XYZ file of C-alpha atoms in Angstrom:
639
model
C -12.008 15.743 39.842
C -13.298 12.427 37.939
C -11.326 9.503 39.221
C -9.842 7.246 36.421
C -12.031 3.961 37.069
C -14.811 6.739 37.092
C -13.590 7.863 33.614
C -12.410 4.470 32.116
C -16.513 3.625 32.873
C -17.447 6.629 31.064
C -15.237 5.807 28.175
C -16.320 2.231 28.358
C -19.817 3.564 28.223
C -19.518 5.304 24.797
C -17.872 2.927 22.895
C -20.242 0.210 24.007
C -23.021 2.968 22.718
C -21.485 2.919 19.438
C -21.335 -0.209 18.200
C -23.234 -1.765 17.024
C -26.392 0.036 17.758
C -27.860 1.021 14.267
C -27.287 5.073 13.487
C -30.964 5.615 13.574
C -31.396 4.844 17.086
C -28.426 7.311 17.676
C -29.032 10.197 18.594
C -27.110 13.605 19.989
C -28.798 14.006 23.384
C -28.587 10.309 23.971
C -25.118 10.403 25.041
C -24.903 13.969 26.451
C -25.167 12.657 30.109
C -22.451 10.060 29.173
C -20.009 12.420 28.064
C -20.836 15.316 30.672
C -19.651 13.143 33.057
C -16.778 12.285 31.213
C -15.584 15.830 30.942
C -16.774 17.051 34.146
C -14.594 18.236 36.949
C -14.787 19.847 40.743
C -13.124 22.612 39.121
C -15.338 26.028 38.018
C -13.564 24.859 34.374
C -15.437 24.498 31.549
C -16.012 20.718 30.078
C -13.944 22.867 27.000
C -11.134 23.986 28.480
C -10.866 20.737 30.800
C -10.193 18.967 27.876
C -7.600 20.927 26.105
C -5.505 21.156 29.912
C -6.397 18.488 32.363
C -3.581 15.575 31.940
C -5.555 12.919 33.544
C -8.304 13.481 31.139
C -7.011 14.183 27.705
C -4.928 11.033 27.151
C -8.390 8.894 27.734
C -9.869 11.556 25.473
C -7.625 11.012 22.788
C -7.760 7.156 22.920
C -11.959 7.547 23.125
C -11.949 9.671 19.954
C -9.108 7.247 17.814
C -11.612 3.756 19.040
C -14.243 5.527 17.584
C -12.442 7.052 14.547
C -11.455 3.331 14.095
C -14.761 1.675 13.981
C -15.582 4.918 11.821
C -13.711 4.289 9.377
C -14.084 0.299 9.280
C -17.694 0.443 9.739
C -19.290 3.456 8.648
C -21.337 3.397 11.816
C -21.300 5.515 14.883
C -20.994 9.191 13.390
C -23.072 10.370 15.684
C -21.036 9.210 18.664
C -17.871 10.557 17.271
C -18.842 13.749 16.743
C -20.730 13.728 20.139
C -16.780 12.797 21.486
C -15.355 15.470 19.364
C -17.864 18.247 20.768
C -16.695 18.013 23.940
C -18.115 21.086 25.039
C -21.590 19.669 24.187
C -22.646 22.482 22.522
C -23.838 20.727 19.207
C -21.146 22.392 17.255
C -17.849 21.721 17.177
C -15.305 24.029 17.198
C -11.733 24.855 15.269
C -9.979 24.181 18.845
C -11.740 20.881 19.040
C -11.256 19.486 15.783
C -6.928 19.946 15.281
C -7.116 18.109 18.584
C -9.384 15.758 17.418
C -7.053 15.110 13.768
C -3.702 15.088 16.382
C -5.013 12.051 17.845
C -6.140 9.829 14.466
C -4.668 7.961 12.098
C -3.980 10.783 9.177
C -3.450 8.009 6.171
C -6.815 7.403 7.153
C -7.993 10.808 5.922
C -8.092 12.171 2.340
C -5.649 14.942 2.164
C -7.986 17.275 0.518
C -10.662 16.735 2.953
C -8.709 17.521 5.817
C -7.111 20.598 4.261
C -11.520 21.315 3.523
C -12.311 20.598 7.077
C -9.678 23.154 8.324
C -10.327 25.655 6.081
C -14.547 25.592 6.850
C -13.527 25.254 10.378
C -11.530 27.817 10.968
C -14.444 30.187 9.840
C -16.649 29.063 12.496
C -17.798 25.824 14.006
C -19.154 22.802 12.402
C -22.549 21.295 12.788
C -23.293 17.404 12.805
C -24.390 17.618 9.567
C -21.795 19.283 8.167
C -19.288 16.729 10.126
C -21.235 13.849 9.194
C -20.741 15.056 4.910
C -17.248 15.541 6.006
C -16.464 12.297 7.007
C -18.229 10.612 4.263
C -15.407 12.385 2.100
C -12.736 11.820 4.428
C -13.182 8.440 4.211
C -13.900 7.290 1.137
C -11.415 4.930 -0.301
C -10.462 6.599 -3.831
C -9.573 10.566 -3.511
C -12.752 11.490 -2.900
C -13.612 13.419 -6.234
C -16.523 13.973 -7.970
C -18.122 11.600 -10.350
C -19.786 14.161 -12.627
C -21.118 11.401 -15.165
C -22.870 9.411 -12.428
C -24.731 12.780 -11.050
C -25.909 13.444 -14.883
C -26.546 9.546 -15.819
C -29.210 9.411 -12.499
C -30.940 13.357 -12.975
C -31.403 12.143 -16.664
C -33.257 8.693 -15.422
C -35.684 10.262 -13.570
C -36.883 12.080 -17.103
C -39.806 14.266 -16.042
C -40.778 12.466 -12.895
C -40.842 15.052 -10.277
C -38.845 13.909 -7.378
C -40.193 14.170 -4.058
C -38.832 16.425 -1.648
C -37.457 13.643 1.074
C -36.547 10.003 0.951
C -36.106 8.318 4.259
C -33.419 6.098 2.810
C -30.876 8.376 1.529
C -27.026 9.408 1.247
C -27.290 9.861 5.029
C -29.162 6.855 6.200
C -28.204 4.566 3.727
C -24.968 1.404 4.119
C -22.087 4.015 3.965
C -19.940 1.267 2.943
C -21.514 1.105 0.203
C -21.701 4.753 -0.527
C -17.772 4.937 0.073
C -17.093 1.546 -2.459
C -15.490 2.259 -5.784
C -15.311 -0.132 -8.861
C -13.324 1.642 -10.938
C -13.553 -0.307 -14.531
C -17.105 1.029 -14.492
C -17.085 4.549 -13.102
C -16.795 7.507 -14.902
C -15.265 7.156 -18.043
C -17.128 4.578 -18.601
C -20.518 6.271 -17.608
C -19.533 8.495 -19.848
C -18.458 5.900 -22.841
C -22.006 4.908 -22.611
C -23.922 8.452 -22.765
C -21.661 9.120 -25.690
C -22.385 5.397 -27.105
C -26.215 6.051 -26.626
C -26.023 9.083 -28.456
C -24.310 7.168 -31.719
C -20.814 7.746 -31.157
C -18.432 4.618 -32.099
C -16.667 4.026 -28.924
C -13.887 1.404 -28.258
C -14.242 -0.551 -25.015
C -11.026 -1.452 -23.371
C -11.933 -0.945 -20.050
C -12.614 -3.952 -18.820
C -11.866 -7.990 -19.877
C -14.867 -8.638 -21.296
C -13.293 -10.727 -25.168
C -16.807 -11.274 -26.207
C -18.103 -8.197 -25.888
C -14.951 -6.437 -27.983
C -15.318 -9.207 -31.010
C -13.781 -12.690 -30.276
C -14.989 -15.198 -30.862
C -16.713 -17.913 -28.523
C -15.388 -21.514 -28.892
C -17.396 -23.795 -30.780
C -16.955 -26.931 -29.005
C -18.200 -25.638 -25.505
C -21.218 -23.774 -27.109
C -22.081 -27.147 -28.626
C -22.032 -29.413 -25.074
C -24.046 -26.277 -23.763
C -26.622 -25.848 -25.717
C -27.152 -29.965 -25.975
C -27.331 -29.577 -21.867
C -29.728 -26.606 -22.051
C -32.058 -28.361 -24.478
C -34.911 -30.764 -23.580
C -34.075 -34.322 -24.132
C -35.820 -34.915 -26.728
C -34.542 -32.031 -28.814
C -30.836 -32.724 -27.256
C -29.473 -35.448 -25.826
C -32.891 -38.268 -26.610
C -33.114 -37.389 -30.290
C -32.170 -39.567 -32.428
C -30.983 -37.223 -35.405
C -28.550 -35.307 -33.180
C -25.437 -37.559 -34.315
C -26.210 -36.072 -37.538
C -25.835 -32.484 -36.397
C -23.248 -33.155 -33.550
C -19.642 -34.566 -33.401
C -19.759 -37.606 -31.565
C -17.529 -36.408 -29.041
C -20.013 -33.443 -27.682
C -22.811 -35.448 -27.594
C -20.564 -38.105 -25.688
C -19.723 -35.483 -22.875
C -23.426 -33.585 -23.316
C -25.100 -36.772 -21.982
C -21.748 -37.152 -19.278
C -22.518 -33.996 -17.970
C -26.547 -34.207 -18.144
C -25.804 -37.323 -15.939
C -23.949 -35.417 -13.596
C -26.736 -32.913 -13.382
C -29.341 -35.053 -12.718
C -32.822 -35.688 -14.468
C -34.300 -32.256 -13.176
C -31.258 -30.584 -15.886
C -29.959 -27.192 -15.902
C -32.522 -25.034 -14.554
C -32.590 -26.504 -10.976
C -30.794 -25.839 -8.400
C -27.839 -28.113 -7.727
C -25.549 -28.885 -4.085
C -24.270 -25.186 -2.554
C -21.078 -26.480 -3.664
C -21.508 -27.268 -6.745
C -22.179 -30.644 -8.962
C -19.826 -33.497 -7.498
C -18.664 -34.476 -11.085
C -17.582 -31.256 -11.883
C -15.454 -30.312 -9.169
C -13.816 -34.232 -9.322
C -12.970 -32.626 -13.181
C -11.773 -29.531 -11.569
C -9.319 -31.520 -8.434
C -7.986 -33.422 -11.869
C -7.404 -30.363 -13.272
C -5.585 -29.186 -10.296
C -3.704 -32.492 -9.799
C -2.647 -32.334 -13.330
C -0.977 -29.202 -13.639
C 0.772 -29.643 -9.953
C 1.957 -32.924 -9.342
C 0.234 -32.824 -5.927
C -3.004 -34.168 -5.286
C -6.141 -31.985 -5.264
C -9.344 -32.864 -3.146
C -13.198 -32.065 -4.860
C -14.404 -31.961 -1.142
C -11.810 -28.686 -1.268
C -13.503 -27.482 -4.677
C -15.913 -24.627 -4.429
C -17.630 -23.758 -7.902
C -18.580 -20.049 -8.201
C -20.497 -17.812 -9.733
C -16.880 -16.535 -11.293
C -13.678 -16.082 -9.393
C -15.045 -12.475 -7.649
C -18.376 -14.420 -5.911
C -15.456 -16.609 -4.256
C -13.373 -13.648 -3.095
C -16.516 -11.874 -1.512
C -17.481 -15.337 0.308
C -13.690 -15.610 1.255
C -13.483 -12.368 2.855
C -17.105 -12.197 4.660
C -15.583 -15.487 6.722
C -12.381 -13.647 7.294
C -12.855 -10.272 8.418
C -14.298 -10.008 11.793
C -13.525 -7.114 13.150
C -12.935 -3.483 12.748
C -9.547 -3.676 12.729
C -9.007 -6.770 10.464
C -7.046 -5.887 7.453
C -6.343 -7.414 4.047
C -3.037 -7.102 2.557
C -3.332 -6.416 -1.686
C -1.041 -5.487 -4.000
C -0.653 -1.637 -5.477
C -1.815 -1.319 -8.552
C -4.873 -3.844 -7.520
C -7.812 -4.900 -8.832
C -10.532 -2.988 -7.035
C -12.774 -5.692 -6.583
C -10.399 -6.056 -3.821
C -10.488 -2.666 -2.618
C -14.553 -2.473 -3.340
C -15.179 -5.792 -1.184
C -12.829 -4.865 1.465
C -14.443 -1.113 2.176
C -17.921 -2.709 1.771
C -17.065 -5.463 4.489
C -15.968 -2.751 6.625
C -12.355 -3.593 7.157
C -9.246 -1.909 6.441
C -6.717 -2.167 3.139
C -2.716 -2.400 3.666
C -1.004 -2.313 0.193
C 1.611 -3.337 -0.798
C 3.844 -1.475 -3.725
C 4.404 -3.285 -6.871
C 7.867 -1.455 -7.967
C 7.871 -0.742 -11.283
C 11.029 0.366 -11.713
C 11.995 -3.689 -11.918
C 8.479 -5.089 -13.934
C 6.127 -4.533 -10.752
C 8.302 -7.168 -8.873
C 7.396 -8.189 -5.290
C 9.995 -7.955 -2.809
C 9.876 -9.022 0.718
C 11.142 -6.223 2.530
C 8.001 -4.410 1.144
C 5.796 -6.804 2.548
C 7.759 -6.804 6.082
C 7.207 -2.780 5.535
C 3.885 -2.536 5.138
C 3.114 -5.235 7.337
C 4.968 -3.723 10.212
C 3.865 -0.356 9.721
C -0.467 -2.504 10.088
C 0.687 -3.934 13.700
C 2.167 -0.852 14.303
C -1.062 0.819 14.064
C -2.683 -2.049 15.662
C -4.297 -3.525 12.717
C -4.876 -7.185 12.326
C -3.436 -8.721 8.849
C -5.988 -11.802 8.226
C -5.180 -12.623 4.514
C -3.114 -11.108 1.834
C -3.822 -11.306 -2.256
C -1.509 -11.942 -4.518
C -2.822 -11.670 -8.767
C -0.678 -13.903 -10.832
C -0.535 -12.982 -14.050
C -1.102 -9.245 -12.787
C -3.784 -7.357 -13.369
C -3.908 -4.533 -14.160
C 0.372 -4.878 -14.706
C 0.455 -8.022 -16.762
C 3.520 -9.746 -15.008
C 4.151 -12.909 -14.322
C 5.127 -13.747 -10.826
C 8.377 -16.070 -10.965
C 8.818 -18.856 -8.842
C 11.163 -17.064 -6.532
C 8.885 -14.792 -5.755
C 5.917 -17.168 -4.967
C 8.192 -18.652 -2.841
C 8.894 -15.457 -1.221
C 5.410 -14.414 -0.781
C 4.494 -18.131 0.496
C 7.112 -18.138 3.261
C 6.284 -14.844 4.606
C 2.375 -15.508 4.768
C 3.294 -18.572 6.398
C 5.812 -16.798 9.058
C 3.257 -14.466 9.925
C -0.152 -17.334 9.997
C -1.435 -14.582 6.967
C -4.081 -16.829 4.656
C -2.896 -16.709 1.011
C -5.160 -14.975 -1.433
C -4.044 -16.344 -4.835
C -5.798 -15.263 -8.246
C -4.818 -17.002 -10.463
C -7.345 -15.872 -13.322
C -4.923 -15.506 -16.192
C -2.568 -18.524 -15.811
C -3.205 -19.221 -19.694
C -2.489 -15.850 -21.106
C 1.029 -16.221 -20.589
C 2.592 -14.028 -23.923
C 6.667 -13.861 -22.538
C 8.130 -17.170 -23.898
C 10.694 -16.647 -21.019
C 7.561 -17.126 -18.466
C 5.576 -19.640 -17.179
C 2.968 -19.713 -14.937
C 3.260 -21.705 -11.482
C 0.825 -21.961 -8.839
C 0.746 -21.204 -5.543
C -0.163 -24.437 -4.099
C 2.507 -25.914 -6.353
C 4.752 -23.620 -4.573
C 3.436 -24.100 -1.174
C 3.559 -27.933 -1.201
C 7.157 -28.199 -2.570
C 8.726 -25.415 -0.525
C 9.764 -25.898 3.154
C 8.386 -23.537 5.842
C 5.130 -23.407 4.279
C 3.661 -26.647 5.485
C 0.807 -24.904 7.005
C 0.397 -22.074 4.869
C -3.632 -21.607 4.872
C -4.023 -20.608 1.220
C -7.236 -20.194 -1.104
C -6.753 -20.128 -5.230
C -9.383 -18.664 -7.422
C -10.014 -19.760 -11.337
C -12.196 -18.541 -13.996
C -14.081 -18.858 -17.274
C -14.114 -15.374 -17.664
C -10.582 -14.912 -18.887
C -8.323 -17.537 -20.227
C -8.673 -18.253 -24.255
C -12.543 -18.710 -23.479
C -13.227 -15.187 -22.124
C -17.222 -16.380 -21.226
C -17.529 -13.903 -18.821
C -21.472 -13.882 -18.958
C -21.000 -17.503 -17.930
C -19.876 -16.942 -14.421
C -18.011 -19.425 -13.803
C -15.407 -20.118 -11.439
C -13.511 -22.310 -8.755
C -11.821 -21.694 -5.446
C -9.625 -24.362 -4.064
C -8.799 -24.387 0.281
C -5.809 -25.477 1.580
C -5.040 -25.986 4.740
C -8.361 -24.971 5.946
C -9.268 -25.275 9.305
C -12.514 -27.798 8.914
C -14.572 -25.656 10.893
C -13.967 -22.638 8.716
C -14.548 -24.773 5.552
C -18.375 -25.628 7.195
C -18.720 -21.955 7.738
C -17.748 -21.153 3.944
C -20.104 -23.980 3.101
C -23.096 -22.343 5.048
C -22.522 -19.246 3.388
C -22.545 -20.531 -0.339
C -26.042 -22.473 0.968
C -27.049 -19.101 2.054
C -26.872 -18.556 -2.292
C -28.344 -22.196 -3.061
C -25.919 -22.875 -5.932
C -23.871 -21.278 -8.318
C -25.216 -20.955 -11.912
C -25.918 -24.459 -13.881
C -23.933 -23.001 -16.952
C -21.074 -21.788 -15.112
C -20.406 -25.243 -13.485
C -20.537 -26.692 -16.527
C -18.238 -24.077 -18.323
C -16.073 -24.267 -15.552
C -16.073 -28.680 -16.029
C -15.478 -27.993 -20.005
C -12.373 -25.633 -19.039
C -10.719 -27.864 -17.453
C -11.680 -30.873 -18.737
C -11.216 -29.716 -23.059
C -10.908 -32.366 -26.054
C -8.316 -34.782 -26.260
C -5.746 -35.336 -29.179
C -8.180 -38.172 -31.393
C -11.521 -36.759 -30.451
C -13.472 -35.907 -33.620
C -13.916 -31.894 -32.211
C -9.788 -31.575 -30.904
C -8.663 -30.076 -34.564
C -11.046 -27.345 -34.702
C -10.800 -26.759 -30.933
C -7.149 -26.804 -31.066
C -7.297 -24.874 -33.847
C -9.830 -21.861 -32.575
C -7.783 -21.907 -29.275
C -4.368 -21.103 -31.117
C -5.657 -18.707 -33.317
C -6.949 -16.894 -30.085
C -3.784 -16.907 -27.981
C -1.464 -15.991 -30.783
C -3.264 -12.644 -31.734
C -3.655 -11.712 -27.957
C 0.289 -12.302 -28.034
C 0.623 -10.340 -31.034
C -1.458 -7.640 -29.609
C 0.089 -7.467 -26.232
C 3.573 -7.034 -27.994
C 1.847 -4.179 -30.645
C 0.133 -2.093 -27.840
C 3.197 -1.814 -25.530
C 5.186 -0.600 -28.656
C 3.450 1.785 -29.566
C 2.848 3.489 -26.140
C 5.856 3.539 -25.596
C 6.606 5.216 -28.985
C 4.698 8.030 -27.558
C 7.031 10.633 -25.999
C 5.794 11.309 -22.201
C 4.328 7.764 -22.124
C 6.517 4.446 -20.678
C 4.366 1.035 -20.410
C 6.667 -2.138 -18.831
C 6.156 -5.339 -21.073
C 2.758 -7.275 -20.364
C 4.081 -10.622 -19.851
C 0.316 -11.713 -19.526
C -3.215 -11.688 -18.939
C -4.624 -8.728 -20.730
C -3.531 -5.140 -20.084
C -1.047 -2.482 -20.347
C -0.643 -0.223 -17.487
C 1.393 2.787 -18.995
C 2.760 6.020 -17.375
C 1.822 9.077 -18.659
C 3.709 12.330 -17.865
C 0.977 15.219 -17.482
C 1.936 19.117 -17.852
C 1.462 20.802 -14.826
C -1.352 22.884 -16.214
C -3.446 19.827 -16.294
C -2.516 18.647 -12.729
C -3.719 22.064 -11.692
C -6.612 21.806 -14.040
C -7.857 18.524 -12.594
C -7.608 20.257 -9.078
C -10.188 22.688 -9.866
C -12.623 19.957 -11.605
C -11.963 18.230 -8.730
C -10.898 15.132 -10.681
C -7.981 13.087 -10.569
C -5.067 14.073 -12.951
C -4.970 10.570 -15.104
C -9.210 11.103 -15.064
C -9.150 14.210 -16.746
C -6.765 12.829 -19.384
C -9.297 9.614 -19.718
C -11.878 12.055 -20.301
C -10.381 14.131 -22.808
C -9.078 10.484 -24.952
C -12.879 9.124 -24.585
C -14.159 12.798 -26.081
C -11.324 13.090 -28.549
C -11.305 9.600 -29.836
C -13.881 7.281 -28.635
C -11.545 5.184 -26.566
C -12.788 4.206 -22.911
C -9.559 3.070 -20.083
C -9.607 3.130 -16.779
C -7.923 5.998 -15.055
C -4.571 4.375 -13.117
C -5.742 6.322 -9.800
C -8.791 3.833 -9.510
C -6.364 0.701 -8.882
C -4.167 2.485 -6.968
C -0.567 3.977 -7.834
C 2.386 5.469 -5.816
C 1.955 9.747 -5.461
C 3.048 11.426 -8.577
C 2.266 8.834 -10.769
C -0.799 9.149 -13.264
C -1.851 6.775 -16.131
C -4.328 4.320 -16.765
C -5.606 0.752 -17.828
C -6.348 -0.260 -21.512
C -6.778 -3.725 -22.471
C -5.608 -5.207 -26.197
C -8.608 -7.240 -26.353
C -10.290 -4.991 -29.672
C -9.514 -6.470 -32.786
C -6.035 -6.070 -34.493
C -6.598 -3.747 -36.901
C -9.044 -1.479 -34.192
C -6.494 -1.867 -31.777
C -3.845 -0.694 -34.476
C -6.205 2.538 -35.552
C -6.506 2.972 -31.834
C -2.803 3.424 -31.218
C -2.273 6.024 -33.583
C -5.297 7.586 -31.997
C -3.567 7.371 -28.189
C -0.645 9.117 -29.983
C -2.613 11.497 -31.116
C -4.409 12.273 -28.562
C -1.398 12.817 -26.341
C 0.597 15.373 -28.468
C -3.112 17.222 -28.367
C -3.522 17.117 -24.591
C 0.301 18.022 -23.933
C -0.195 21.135 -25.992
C -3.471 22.525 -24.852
C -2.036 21.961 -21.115
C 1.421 22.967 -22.306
C-alpha cells in the first residue's frame, strides 16, 4: 500500500498541476499517471473500490477534491483536473458512486441547488463525461440561480441576421474567461434586454431599472454645463474670446479659466496625472474636510472614471487568492457581486433585516463572518452602501459605528459607498460618513477604510460623465503605490469627469451671479425626488400582496411581492426566477422595466424587485396605477 509521504506527493503533485497552468494546456491523460499512483495499492483492488474503502486514502482524497473544488469555484480554472480527481477510476467517465462522494466532501452553499438535484438525477442514469461535467459546473457555479436568460439567447441569434455562422469558434463558452461567463449585472439583464426589443419595435416603455436621471427626463444643471462646455471649447471660442462675458455669467467664466489652468495648455482632450488633476482633488480633500471636521489629504484622492472604476481597482489590489472573500451586504448592488466573481474570489453576505428598515446588526456580521473562517475563507474587505441601494436606508450613526468597530476588530478594510449622501428624503435622517465615524470613534484608530463618491447620482445625476472619487485611509503606503500603478496602467480618468467631479464639490457660493438659478434648479430637483420617493412607496404598498419599507434615500423602492404558488411553480418550469417571471409579465403588460429582487440578492422565500422613482411625476403616477394593475392581473391568472 501507498505510504502517506508517497500520497501527500501525489496530492501535492495535482494541485500544483492545476493552478495556474492555463486549461488549454490541460489535458485528461496528462495527469493519469499522477493520479494512478495516487489510487494505487499492493492490493488486487481496483483504484475504484480503493477509494470508496481504504481509510488511509480517502481522507487525502476528500481534501484533494475540496482544494480543487475551491480554486474551481474562485477561479474558474482547473476543470479538467477536478474531474480527473473525481474519476478516480480513470476511466474518463465518472460514475453515480463517484460523484455523491465527490458532493459529501464540498462546500454545498457553493452549489446551485437545482444543479445538484440535475447532476444527480443525469447521474444516476449512467456516468458522466468531461464534457458533460465541465457544462455542469459552469451551472453549478454561477453566482445568480443559474437560469436561463431567454432574451439574451434571442437578442445575439437576431444580430447575426443572415450571416451564416460557422460551425466552430476556438474561443467559445468552453474556452473562454469563465468568470466572466458566470458574472451577472443584473440592472441590465433580461428584463431589460427585453425592454429594449420591445422599445425597438415602438412600444413606449418606462425605464426604472437603473439610476440613470438624464436618461428618464431631468434635467441637467445649467451652471456645470456652462464651465464645461467653456473648458471643452478652443480658447478662442471659450475662454480667449472677448464676447464671452456677454454670453456667460461672470462667475463660470471665472472658474472655466480656474479650471483650464488646472488642466494645463494641452486642455481637455489630453491625458492628465493617473491620479487625476492636482487642483481637483485639493477641491475634492476640501470637500471632504468640510463636511467632516477632520482633515482630508489630495495625495489620498483618487479621481475615477465614476465610483464603480474605483471599486474594481480596489478589489484587483485586494483579492489575492482563491480563498479571499469580500463581505457585502444582502440585497447588494451587483457590481459588487459581478466584480467579485470576475476577480475570482468568493462573496460572504451579510442580511439586511427587513423586518426593522434593512438595519445592520452586529451579531449578523459576527455570523456570517464566523461561519467564512469556519470554512477557511479569508475576509479582506467588507462594503457597506450608505444611503442603500437598492433599500434606500440611511445608515444611522450607531450603526456606522458598529460596522467601523467590528472591521477594525477583525483588520477587515472598510468598503464605504457613499454615492447617495445627498438624496437624503427622511427629515429624521442625515447622512454621516464613515471616516467621520472612524476618526471620532475609539477602537477604530487603524481602521483601513476606502470611500467612494460620484457624479452619477446626487441632484446632478451626470452619469455619462463618469466621474468619481475614492478617498484611502489608513493605507498602508506600499499598497497606495500599488493602487497608483494600477490607475497608470488606465493613463487617467476622463477630462470631463474630473472636472464634474471638481464642480460637485466645489458649486456656487451665496453672491455669485449663477448661485440663484443654481440654487434654484438644485431645489426644484431634490424636492420632487422627495415627493416621488414618498408617492411610490404609497402606492405599493396600497397594493394588496405588495409591502415596500420607506426609502429614506437615494433612489429606489425595493418592495415585496407575495406570488401565488402557481407562478412559483410556473417559473420552475421556464426555468426563471419567481420575481423574473413577474418582471416579465409587468414589462409585457405595461411597458414598465425593474429589476427582478433575485438579481441583488434576497433571503429564500422572498421575491420582488427594484424600481426607481426617477420618471417624471405624473409618469411615475400613471405608472403606479399600472403596478396595481398589473398585480391584481398576475394574482388571478396564477390564482
Amino acid at each position: 500500500m501507498m505510504s502517506s509521504i508517497h500520497l501527500q506527493r501525489a496530492a501535492k503533485l495535482v494541485v500544483k498541476r492545476s493552478f495556474p497552468m492555463p486549461a488549454s494546456r490541460l489535458s485528461l491523460a496528462s495527469h493519469s499517471s499522477s493520479l494512478s499512483s495516487l489510487f494505487s495499492t499492493s492490493t488486487k483492488r481496483s483504484p475504484k473500490h480503493e477509494f470508496i474503502e481504504n481509510k488511509t486514502v480517502t481522507p487525502l482524497l476528500a481534501k484533494l477534491q475540496t482544494e480543487c473544488w475551491d480554486g474551481y469555484v474562485s477561479t474558474g480554472r482547473g476543470c479538467h483536473t477536478l474531474f480527473q480527481i473525481v474519476d478516480t477510476d480513470s476511466k474518463g467517465a465518472v460514475s453515480w458512486k463517484e460523484l455523491n462522494f465527490f458532493l459529501q466532501n464540498v462546500r454545498s452553499k457553493d452549489i446551485n441547488p437545482a444543479a445538484k438535484k440535475d447532476l444527480l438525477t443525469q447521474a444516476a442514469d449512467g456516468n458522466l463525461n468531461f464534457n458533460q461535467f465541465q457544462s455542469w459546473l459552469i451551472k453549478a457555479t454561477k453566482v445568480d440561480p443559474g437560469l436561463d436568460n431567454a432574451y439574451a439567447t434571442e437578442h445575439y441569434n437576431k444580430s447575426l441576421g443572415k450571416t451564416e455562422r460557422p460551425m466552430n469558434y476556438s474561443w467559445n463558452k468552453d474556452s473562454m474567461s469563465q468568470n466572466l461567463r458566470r458574472m451577472q449585472y443584473a440592472v441590465r439583464g433580461e428584463v431589460v434586454l427585453r425592454a429594449d426589443a420591445m422599445a425597438a419595435e415602438g412600444r413606449k416603455i418606462i425605464y426604472t431599472n437603473i439610476g440613470n436621471p438624464h436618461a428618464v427626463g431631468q434635467k441637467p444643471i445649467t451652471y456645470y454645463r456652462q464651465v464645461l462646455a467653456l473648458c471643452d471649447l478652443p480658447a478662442e471660442c471659450g475662454i480667449g474670446n472677448p464676447d464671452i462675458a456677454h454670453a456667460f455669467p461672470s462667475d463660470v467664466v471665472e472658474r472655466a479659466i480656474e479650471m483650464r489652468h488646472a488642466i494645463g495648455p494641452a486642455g481637455t482632450g489630453a491625458y492628465t496625472n493617473s491620479q487625476g488633476v492636482g487642483k481637483f482633488r485639493d477641491d475634492v480633500a476640501h470637500f471632504i474636510t468640510k463636511r467632516d471636521g477632520h482633515i482630508s489629504f489630495p495625495s489620498n484622492i483618487f479621481l475615477s472614471n465614476g465610483a464603480s472604476a474605483a471599486i474594481e481597482e480596489v478589489l484587483t489590489g485586494l483579492i489575492g487568492s482563491n480563498r479571499d472573500a469580500i463581505m457585502i451586504p444582502i440585497p447588494q448592488y451587483p457590481i459588487y457581486s459581478a466584480i467579485i466573481s470576475r476577480l475570482g474570489a468568493r462573496q460572504v453576505g451579510y442580511y439586511l433585516d427587513e423586518e426593522n428598515g434593512w438595519a445592520i446588526s452586529e451579531q449578523e456580521l459576527e455570523t456570517q463572518r464566523e461561519a467564512a473562517v469556519k470554512d477557511e475563507l479569508n475576509i479582506r474587505a467588507m462594503t457597506i452602501i450608505n444611503p442603500g441601494n437598492p433599500t434606500g436606508q440611511v445608515l444611522s450613526r450607531e450603526d456606522l459605528e458598529t460596522i467601523c468597530l467590528f472591521c477594525a476588530k477583525h483588520d477587515i478594510v472598510l468598503l464605504a459607498d457613499e454615492v447617495y449622501q445627498r438624496n437624503i428624503y427622511d427629515e429624521d435622517k442625515t447622512f454621516v460618513s464613515a471616516k467621520k465615524v472612524a476618526v471620532e470613534t475609539p477602537g477604530c484608530e487603524h481602521l483601513q477604510l476606502i470611500s467612494f463618491h460620484s457624479t452619477s447620482k446626487g441632484l446632478i445625476g451626470e452619469c455619462g460623465r463618469r466621474g468619481g472619487y475614492m478617498e484611502l485611509h489608513n493605507i498602508d503606503p506600499y499598497v497606495q503605490t500599488q493602487l497608483y500603478k494600477l490607475a497608470s496602467s488606465s493613463l487617467c480618468s476622463g477630462v470631463d469627469g474630473q472636472m464634474m467631479m471638481s464642480l460637485m464639490v466645489k458649486p456656487p457660493l451665496p453672491g455669485d451671479e449663477s448661485y440663484d438659478l443654481f440654487r434654484s434648479e438644485e431645489n426644484a430637483i431634490f424636492e420632487s425626488l422627495k415627493r416621488r420617493a414618498i408617492s411610490l412607496v404609497k402606492g405599493l404598498n396600497d397594493i394588496e400582496g405588495i409591502t415596500c419599507n420607506k426609502s429614506e434615500g437615494a433612489m429606489y423602492a425595493f418592495p415585496r411581492i407575495q406570488l401565488p404558488q402557481k407562478a412559483i411553480e410556473e417559473a420552475e418550469k421556464m426555468n426563471q426566477t419567481p420575481d423574473t417571471l413577474y418582471s416579465l409579465s409587468l414589462l409585457e403588460e405595461t411597458g414598465i422595466c425593474v429589476v427582478p429582487a433575485s438579481g441583488f440578492g434576497q433571503k429564500d422565500g422572498r421575491y420582488g424587485f427594484r424600481t426607481t422613482f426617477l420618471p417624471p411625476e405624473e409618469e411615475l403616477a400613471r405608472a403606479i396605477v399600472d403596478f396595481k394593475r398589473h398585480h391584481v392581473m398576475f394574482c388571478d391568472k396564477y390564482k
